[in-house]
Coordinates of C-alpha atoms and ligand atoms in Angstrom, one line a residue:
M269 CA 11.9 -8.4 -13.0
T270 CA 11.3 -11.8 -14.3
E271 CA 10.8 -13.1 -17.8
D272 CA 7.1 -13.5 -16.9
L273 CA 6.6 -9.8 -16.9
L274 CA 5.6 -9.6 -20.5
E275 CA 3.3 -12.6 -20.2
D276 CA 1.7 -11.0 -17.2
A277 CA 1.1 -7.8 -19.1
I278 CA -0.3 -9.8 -22.1
V279 CA -2.9 -11.2 -19.7
R280 CA -4.6 -7.8 -19.6
F281 CA -4.5 -7.5 -23.4
E282 CA -6.1 -11.0 -23.7
E283 CA -8.8 -10.0 -21.1
A284 CA -9.8 -7.1 -23.3
L285 CA -9.9 -9.0 -26.6
P286 CA -13.4 -10.6 -26.3
H287 CA -14.7 -7.0 -25.9
A288 CA -12.9 -5.5 -28.8
E289 CA -12.7 -6.2 -32.5
L290 CA -9.3 -7.2 -33.6
S291 CA -8.4 -9.7 -36.2
E292 CA -6.6 -12.9 -35.1
D293 CA -3.6 -11.9 -37.3
A294 CA -3.3 -8.5 -35.6
C295 CA -3.6 -10.2 -32.1
D296 CA -0.7 -12.5 -33.0
R297 CA 1.3 -9.5 -34.3
L298 CA 0.8 -7.7 -31.0
R299 CA 2.0 -10.5 -28.9
A300 CA 5.7 -9.8 -29.7
P301 CA 7.8 -6.7 -30.4
V302 CA 8.6 -5.5 -33.9
S303 CA 12.3 -5.3 -33.0
S304 CA 14.6 -5.4 -30.0
L305 CA 18.2 -4.3 -29.8
K306 CA 20.7 -5.1 -27.0
V307 CA 23.8 -3.0 -26.9
S308 CA 27.0 -3.0 -24.8
V309 CA 28.1 0.5 -23.9
P310 CA 31.7 0.9 -22.9
V311 CA 32.3 3.8 -20.5
R312 CA 35.7 5.1 -19.4
M313 CA 35.2 5.7 -15.7
D314 CA 36.8 8.6 -13.8
D315 CA 39.4 6.3 -12.3
G316 CA 40.6 5.3 -15.7
K317 CA 39.0 1.8 -15.7
L318 CA 36.6 0.7 -18.5
R319 CA 33.1 -0.5 -17.6
I320 CA 30.7 -2.1 -20.0
F321 CA 27.0 -1.4 -19.4
S322 CA 24.1 -3.4 -21.0
G323 CA 21.5 -1.2 -22.8
Y324 CA 18.3 -2.0 -24.7
R325 CA 15.9 -0.3 -27.1
V326 CA 12.7 -2.1 -28.1
R327 CA 10.3 -1.0 -30.8
Y328 CA 7.1 -2.9 -29.8
D329 CA 4.7 -1.5 -32.4
D330 CA 4.6 1.3 -34.9
T331 CA 1.2 0.8 -36.6
R332 CA 0.0 4.3 -35.6
G333 CA 3.3 6.2 -36.0
P334 CA 6.9 6.3 -34.8
A335 CA 7.5 4.2 -31.7
K336 CA 7.5 6.4 -28.6
G337 CA 8.7 5.8 -25.0
G338 CA 11.3 6.6 -22.4
I339 CA 14.7 5.5 -21.4
R340 CA 15.2 4.1 -17.9
Y341 CA 18.4 4.0 -15.9
H342 CA 18.0 1.3 -13.1
P343 CA 20.2 -1.6 -12.0
A344 CA 17.3 -4.1 -12.5
V345 CA 16.7 -3.2 -16.2
T346 CA 16.5 -6.3 -18.4
A347 CA 15.4 -7.0 -22.0
A348 CA 12.1 -8.4 -20.6
E349 CA 11.4 -5.3 -18.6
V350 CA 12.1 -3.0 -21.4
T351 CA 9.9 -5.1 -23.8
T352 CA 7.0 -5.0 -21.4
L353 CA 7.3 -1.2 -20.9
A354 CA 7.3 -0.8 -24.7
F355 CA 4.2 -3.0 -24.8
W356 CA 2.4 -0.7 -22.4
M357 CA 3.5 2.3 -24.4
T358 CA 1.8 0.9 -27.5
F359 CA -1.6 0.9 -25.7
K360 CA -0.9 4.2 -23.9
T361 CA -0.3 6.1 -27.1
A362 CA -3.3 4.5 -28.8
L363 CA -5.5 5.2 -25.8
M364 CA -4.5 8.9 -25.9
D365 CA -4.9 9.0 -29.7
L366 CA -1.4 10.2 -30.2
P367 CA 0.2 9.5 -33.6
F368 CA 2.7 7.1 -32.1
G369 CA 3.4 3.5 -31.5
G370 CA 5.2 2.0 -28.4
G371 CA 8.9 1.8 -27.6
K372 CA 11.1 1.8 -24.6
G373 CA 14.8 1.8 -23.7
G374 CA 16.9 1.3 -20.7
V375 CA 20.4 0.8 -19.3
A376 CA 21.2 -1.5 -16.4
V377 CA 23.0 1.0 -14.2
D378 CA 22.6 2.6 -10.8
P379 CA 23.0 6.3 -11.8
K380 CA 23.6 7.3 -8.2
Q381 CA 26.9 5.5 -8.3
L382 CA 28.1 7.5 -11.3
S383 CA 29.7 11.0 -11.4
A384 CA 28.1 13.6 -13.6
S385 CA 30.8 13.1 -16.3
E386 CA 30.5 9.3 -16.2
L387 CA 26.7 9.7 -16.6
E388 CA 27.2 12.0 -19.6
R389 CA 29.6 9.5 -21.3
L390 CA 27.2 6.7 -20.6
S391 CA 24.3 8.6 -22.0
R392 CA 26.2 9.7 -25.2
G393 CA 27.6 6.2 -25.6
Y394 CA 24.1 4.5 -25.3
L395 CA 22.6 7.0 -27.7
A396 CA 25.4 6.3 -30.2
A397 CA 24.8 2.6 -29.8
I398 CA 21.1 2.9 -30.6
A399 CA 21.3 5.7 -33.2
D400 CA 20.6 3.5 -36.1
V401 CA 17.2 2.4 -34.8
I402 CA 15.8 5.7 -33.6
G403 CA 14.9 8.9 -35.4
P404 CA 12.0 11.5 -35.4
N405 CA 10.1 9.3 -37.9
V406 CA 10.9 5.9 -36.5
D407 CA 11.4 5.8 -32.8
V408 CA 11.4 8.7 -30.4
P409 CA 12.9 8.3 -26.9
A410 CA 12.1 10.4 -23.8
P411 CA 12.8 10.4 -20.0
D412 CA 11.7 7.6 -17.7
V413 CA 12.9 6.4 -14.3
A414 CA 16.1 8.3 -13.3
T415 CA 16.6 10.1 -16.7
G416 CA 15.4 13.7 -17.2
E417 CA 16.0 16.7 -19.3
L418 CA 19.8 16.8 -18.7
V419 CA 20.2 13.3 -20.1
M420 CA 17.8 14.1 -23.0
G421 CA 19.8 17.2 -23.9
W422 CA 23.0 15.2 -24.1
M423 CA 21.2 12.6 -26.2
A424 CA 19.7 15.1 -28.7
H425 CA 23.2 16.7 -29.1
E426 CA 24.9 13.3 -29.6
Y427 CA 22.3 12.5 -32.3
A428 CA 22.9 15.8 -34.0
K429 CA 26.7 15.1 -34.0
I430 CA 26.2 11.6 -35.5
R431 CA 23.7 12.8 -38.2
R432 CA 25.7 16.1 -38.8
G433 CA 22.5 18.1 -38.6
H434 CA 19.7 19.2 -36.3
H435 CA 17.0 16.7 -35.5
P436 CA 15.4 18.0 -32.3
G437 CA 12.4 15.7 -32.7
V438 CA 14.6 12.6 -32.1
V439 CA 14.0 12.8 -28.4
T440 CA 11.5 14.6 -26.2
G441 CA 11.7 15.9 -22.6
K442 CA 14.7 18.1 -23.6
P443 CA 15.7 21.3 -21.8
L444 CA 13.7 24.3 -22.9
A445 CA 16.9 25.8 -24.5
L446 CA 17.2 22.8 -26.8
G447 CA 13.6 22.6 -28.0
G448 CA 11.8 21.3 -24.9
V449 CA 8.3 22.7 -24.1
P450 CA 7.3 24.3 -20.9
G451 CA 5.4 21.9 -18.6
R452 CA 7.0 18.6 -19.7
T453 CA 8.6 17.9 -16.3
S454 CA 5.3 18.2 -14.5
A455 CA 3.3 16.6 -17.3
T456 CA 2.9 13.1 -15.8
S457 CA 1.6 14.4 -12.4
D458 CA -0.5 17.2 -14.1
G459 CA -2.1 14.5 -16.3
A460 CA -2.7 12.2 -13.4
L461 CA -4.4 15.0 -11.5
H462 CA -6.8 15.6 -14.5
V463 CA -7.6 11.9 -14.5
L464 CA -8.1 11.9 -10.8
R465 CA -10.5 14.9 -10.8
T466 CA -12.5 13.3 -13.7
V467 CA -12.9 9.9 -12.1
Q468 CA -13.2 11.1 -8.4
P469 CA -17.1 11.5 -8.4
R470 CA -17.3 7.9 -9.6
V471 CA -14.7 6.2 -7.5
L472 CA -14.8 8.3 -4.3
P473 CA -18.3 9.7 -4.3
G474 CA -19.1 12.2 -1.5
V475 CA -15.5 12.2 -0.1
D476 CA -14.4 15.9 0.3
H477 CA -10.8 15.5 1.5
P478 CA -9.7 12.1 0.4
S479 CA -6.6 10.6 2.0
A480 CA -3.8 9.1 -0.1
A481 CA -0.7 7.0 0.4
I482 CA 1.9 7.4 -2.3
Q483 CA 4.7 4.9 -3.0
G484 CA 7.5 6.6 -4.9
F485 CA 8.7 10.2 -4.4
G486 CA 10.5 10.7 -7.7
N487 CA 9.5 13.2 -10.4
A488 CA 5.9 12.0 -10.8
G489 CA 5.2 10.9 -7.2
S490 CA 6.5 14.0 -5.4
Q491 CA 4.9 16.5 -7.8
L492 CA 1.6 14.6 -7.6
A493 CA 1.8 14.6 -3.8
A494 CA 2.2 18.4 -3.9
G495 CA -0.7 18.7 -6.5
L496 CA -3.0 16.6 -4.4
A497 CA -2.2 18.6 -1.2
S498 CA -3.1 21.8 -3.0
S499 CA -6.4 20.2 -4.3
G500 CA -7.6 19.5 -0.7
W501 CA -6.3 15.9 -0.5
R502 CA -4.5 14.6 2.6
G503 CA -1.2 12.8 1.8
I504 CA -0.9 10.6 4.9
A505 CA 2.0 8.5 3.7
V506 CA 4.8 8.7 1.2
S507 CA 7.9 6.6 0.5
D508 CA 11.0 6.3 -1.7
S509 CA 13.6 3.6 -1.8
S510 CA 15.1 4.6 1.5
A511 CA 12.2 5.4 3.8
A512 CA 8.4 5.4 4.2
I513 CA 6.8 8.2 6.3
H514 CA 3.3 8.3 7.8
D515 CA 1.1 10.9 9.6
P516 CA -2.6 10.0 9.8
K517 CA -3.4 13.8 10.1
G518 CA -1.6 14.5 6.8
L519 CA 2.1 15.1 6.0
D520 CA 3.7 18.4 5.2
I521 CA 4.5 17.6 1.6
P522 CA 6.4 20.8 0.8
A523 CA 8.8 20.1 3.8
L524 CA 9.3 16.6 2.5
R525 CA 10.0 17.7 -1.0
E526 CA 12.5 20.2 0.3
H527 CA 14.2 17.5 2.4
K528 CA 14.4 15.2 -0.7
T529 CA 15.9 17.9 -2.8
S530 CA 18.5 18.9 -0.3
T531 CA 19.5 15.4 1.0
G532 CA 18.6 13.2 -2.1
S533 CA 16.3 10.9 -0.2
L534 CA 13.4 10.7 2.4
A535 CA 15.7 9.1 5.0
D536 CA 15.6 10.9 8.4
P537 CA 12.5 12.9 7.5
P538 CA 11.8 16.2 9.2
V539 CA 8.1 15.3 9.7
G540 CA 5.9 12.2 10.3
E541 CA 6.8 8.7 11.6
E542 CA 8.8 6.2 9.7
I543 CA 6.9 3.0 8.9
G544 CA 7.8 -0.1 6.9
A545 CA 7.7 0.1 3.1
E546 CA 5.1 -2.7 2.8
E547 CA 3.1 -1.1 5.6
L548 CA 2.4 1.9 3.4
L549 CA 0.7 -0.3 0.9
C550 CA -1.7 -1.7 3.6
L551 CA -2.8 1.6 5.2
E552 CA -6.5 2.3 5.3
V553 CA -6.8 5.2 2.8
D554 CA -9.2 6.4 0.2
A555 CA -6.5 6.1 -2.5
L556 CA -3.3 4.1 -2.8
I557 CA -1.0 5.6 -5.4
P558 CA 1.9 3.4 -6.5
A559 CA 4.3 5.7 -8.3
A560 CA 7.5 3.7 -8.3
L561 CA 8.2 0.5 -10.2
E562 CA 6.3 -2.4 -11.7
G563 CA 5.1 -5.3 -9.7
A564 CA 4.8 -3.4 -6.3
I565 CA 1.4 -5.0 -5.6
H566 CA 1.2 -8.7 -6.3
A567 CA -0.4 -12.0 -5.1
G568 CA 1.6 -11.9 -1.9
N569 CA 0.3 -8.5 -0.6
A570 CA -2.8 -7.5 -2.6
E571 CA -5.1 -9.0 0.0
K572 CA -3.7 -6.6 2.6
V573 CA -4.6 -3.5 0.5
R574 CA -7.2 -1.5 2.4
A575 CA -7.6 1.4 0.0
R576 CA -10.9 2.1 -1.8
V577 CA -9.2 2.9 -5.1
V578 CA -5.7 2.4 -6.6
F579 CA -4.4 5.0 -9.0
E580 CA -1.5 3.6 -11.0
V581 CA 1.0 6.4 -11.6
A582 CA 3.8 3.9 -12.1
N583 CA 3.9 1.7 -15.2
G584 CA 2.6 -1.8 -14.3
P585 CA 2.6 -1.5 -10.5
L586 CA 0.0 -4.3 -10.2
T587 CA 0.4 -7.8 -11.4
A588 CA -2.5 -9.6 -13.1
D589 CA -3.0 -11.6 -9.9
A590 CA -3.2 -8.5 -7.8
D591 CA -5.7 -7.1 -10.3
R592 CA -8.0 -10.1 -9.8
I593 CA -7.7 -10.0 -6.0
L594 CA -8.5 -6.3 -5.8
D595 CA -11.4 -6.7 -8.2
E596 CA -12.9 -9.4 -6.0
A597 CA -12.4 -7.2 -2.9
G598 CA -14.3 -4.4 -4.7
V599 CA -11.2 -2.1 -5.0
E600 CA -11.4 0.1 -8.1
V601 CA -8.2 0.3 -10.1
V602 CA -7.6 3.3 -12.4
P603 CA -5.0 2.0 -14.9
D604 CA -1.5 3.2 -15.6
I605 CA -2.0 3.6 -19.4
L606 CA -4.5 6.3 -18.6
V607 CA -3.3 7.8 -15.3
N608 CA 0.4 8.3 -16.3
A609 CA -0.3 9.3 -20.0
G610 CA 0.3 13.0 -19.4
G611 CA 4.1 12.6 -19.9
V612 CA 3.9 11.1 -23.4
T613 CA 1.1 13.5 -24.3
V614 CA 3.3 16.5 -23.7
S615 CA 6.1 14.7 -25.5
W616 CA 3.8 14.7 -28.5
F617 CA 3.4 18.5 -28.2
E618 CA 7.2 18.8 -28.0
W619 CA 7.7 16.6 -31.1
V620 CA 5.1 18.6 -33.0
A621 CA 6.8 21.9 -32.0
N622 CA 10.2 20.5 -33.1
R623 CA 9.0 19.4 -36.4
T624 CA 7.2 22.6 -37.3
G625 CA 9.9 24.9 -35.8
D626 CA 7.3 26.5 -33.7
R627 CA 7.2 27.3 -29.9
W628 CA 4.4 26.3 -27.6
T629 CA 3.4 28.5 -24.6
E630 CA 2.9 26.9 -21.2
E631 CA -0.7 28.0 -21.4
A632 CA -1.2 26.1 -24.7
V633 CA 0.6 23.0 -23.3
R634 CA -1.6 23.0 -20.2
R635 CA -4.8 23.6 -22.0
R636 CA -4.2 20.8 -24.6
L637 CA -3.0 18.4 -22.0
E638 CA -6.2 18.9 -20.0
E639 CA -8.3 18.5 -23.1
R640 CA -6.6 15.2 -24.0
M641 CA -6.7 13.7 -20.5
V642 CA -10.3 14.6 -19.7
T643 CA -11.6 13.6 -23.2
E644 CA -9.9 10.1 -23.0
T645 CA -10.8 9.6 -19.3
K646 CA -14.5 10.3 -20.1
A647 CA -14.3 7.9 -23.1
V648 CA -12.9 5.1 -20.9
L649 CA -15.6 5.7 -18.2
A650 CA -18.3 5.7 -20.9
L651 CA -17.0 2.5 -22.4
A652 CA -16.8 0.9 -18.9
D653 CA -20.4 1.7 -18.2
E654 CA -21.7 0.8 -21.7
R655 CA -20.0 -2.6 -21.8
E656 CA -19.9 -3.3 -18.1
L657 CA -16.1 -3.5 -17.9
R658 CA -13.4 -2.8 -15.3
L659 CA -11.6 0.5 -16.0
R660 CA -8.4 -1.3 -17.1
T661 CA -10.3 -3.5 -19.5
A662 CA -12.2 -0.5 -20.9
A663 CA -8.9 1.4 -21.4
Y664 CA -7.4 -1.6 -23.3
V665 CA -10.5 -2.0 -25.4
H666 CA -10.4 1.7 -26.3
A667 CA -6.7 1.4 -27.3
I668 CA -7.2 -1.9 -29.2
E669 CA -10.0 -0.4 -31.2
R670 CA -7.8 2.4 -32.4
L671 CA -4.9 0.0 -33.2
S672 CA -7.3 -2.2 -35.0
E673 CA -8.7 0.6 -37.2
A674 CA -5.1 1.6 -38.2
M675 CA -4.2 -2.0 -39.0
D676 CA -7.3 -2.5 -41.0
A677 CA -6.7 0.7 -42.9
K678 CA -3.2 -0.5 -43.9
G679 CA -4.4 -3.9 -44.8
T680 CA -2.7 -7.3 -44.3
A681 CA 0.7 -5.9 -45.5
A682 CA 0.9 -3.9 -42.3
L683 CA 1.6 -7.1 -40.4
F684 CA 4.8 -7.3 -42.4
G685 CA 6.2 -3.9 -41.4
D686 CA 6.5 -0.4 -42.8
G687 CA 9.7 -0.8 -44.7
D688 CA 11.9 1.2 -42.4
R689 CA 13.6 -1.8 -40.9
Ligands
LIG165 N1 8.4 7.5 -19.7 C1 7.1 8.1 -19.9 C2 6.0 7.0 -19.9 O1 6.2 5.9 -19.4 C3 7.0 9.1 -21.0 C4 7.4 8.5 -22.4 C5 7.4 9.6 -23.5 O2 7.3 10.8 -23.2 O3 7.7 9.2 -24.6 O4 4.9 7.2 -20.4

């Protein structure tokens, strides 16, 4: 992604500012990250050669609590991308009223090219390289694209070795055996389903069995496809980085999930017809659900979108230009910082459990996730109606007002940091 990514993200923040109360000083503070670290991670590969990987950790803001956000493994990871993702986390955690700020990390790597032991050495090496800037009270990583509980388990263990003591709250999304909570792996899609159900009467009134096209069949996308199918939706198209599959009558999602699990991709699908990746974005559907990477819908293809509503499960799948084009075309957009906030919300439960030494049941996780998602979705809808705003702007206004309150409560000194850096 380009250096413009952060600028493009800041456009949405700027659009919300006239509708929210935030001091000029605080606005300026939020236009740049608190701190950014770039590290080089040397990894001994299985063939004996040494490879050096670039890694990043950005603490964008920590006004409301420790920075919080995932770690991404992808060949296209850059400092600009990680900074932008950390920027979005800042507003996501405020929107959900979690006691966190925003952070993000990443390593420029194609994890599919690494053996399991190379991946473990990279994960431990990266964690060791960022160990000085993270911690349960300062910055708490979690999974993101291509990292999951296995990687988080290695990282938590590496941190314990470095600090010579147990600090399970240093990362979330860990395996259950290492202090994870039940329901974290399905949290993003579960949260998205709660948002969908809450906004559906408003964005798709009177549609009993809505159709959906889903771009991205990773953790969030594939679980959401399954969740939608069992809630009476028709998933008519899905895609991953190797194939896009379409069936206007509705795809057999369990068969595709099984195919993806056994072969590692959607290529040569057992059901449906293969279509072009861009074609999926232009299908006539009730809902288009980008659940892959940022910038999927942009000025070059937004005019071809024929969906009634876009649900952003990925972080930042629409550029600011695409937002404008879709708005003019009357396509409603339900924003990422709300739709995909289920993951970080359950991370909060895990962090709380780790710090109190308690265990949370799956029932408690599910109940509290639903409460958080439905409450904040309703708050965004009410704000949008009250102030006549697009849903994205309303979500930002809601988040900015929470940030603003915390900044005001700390006073001007807050602009100069909390003393832990
Ligand atoms: N990577 C997820 C996100 O973008 C989860 C972050 C977390 O749990 O801290 O929201």
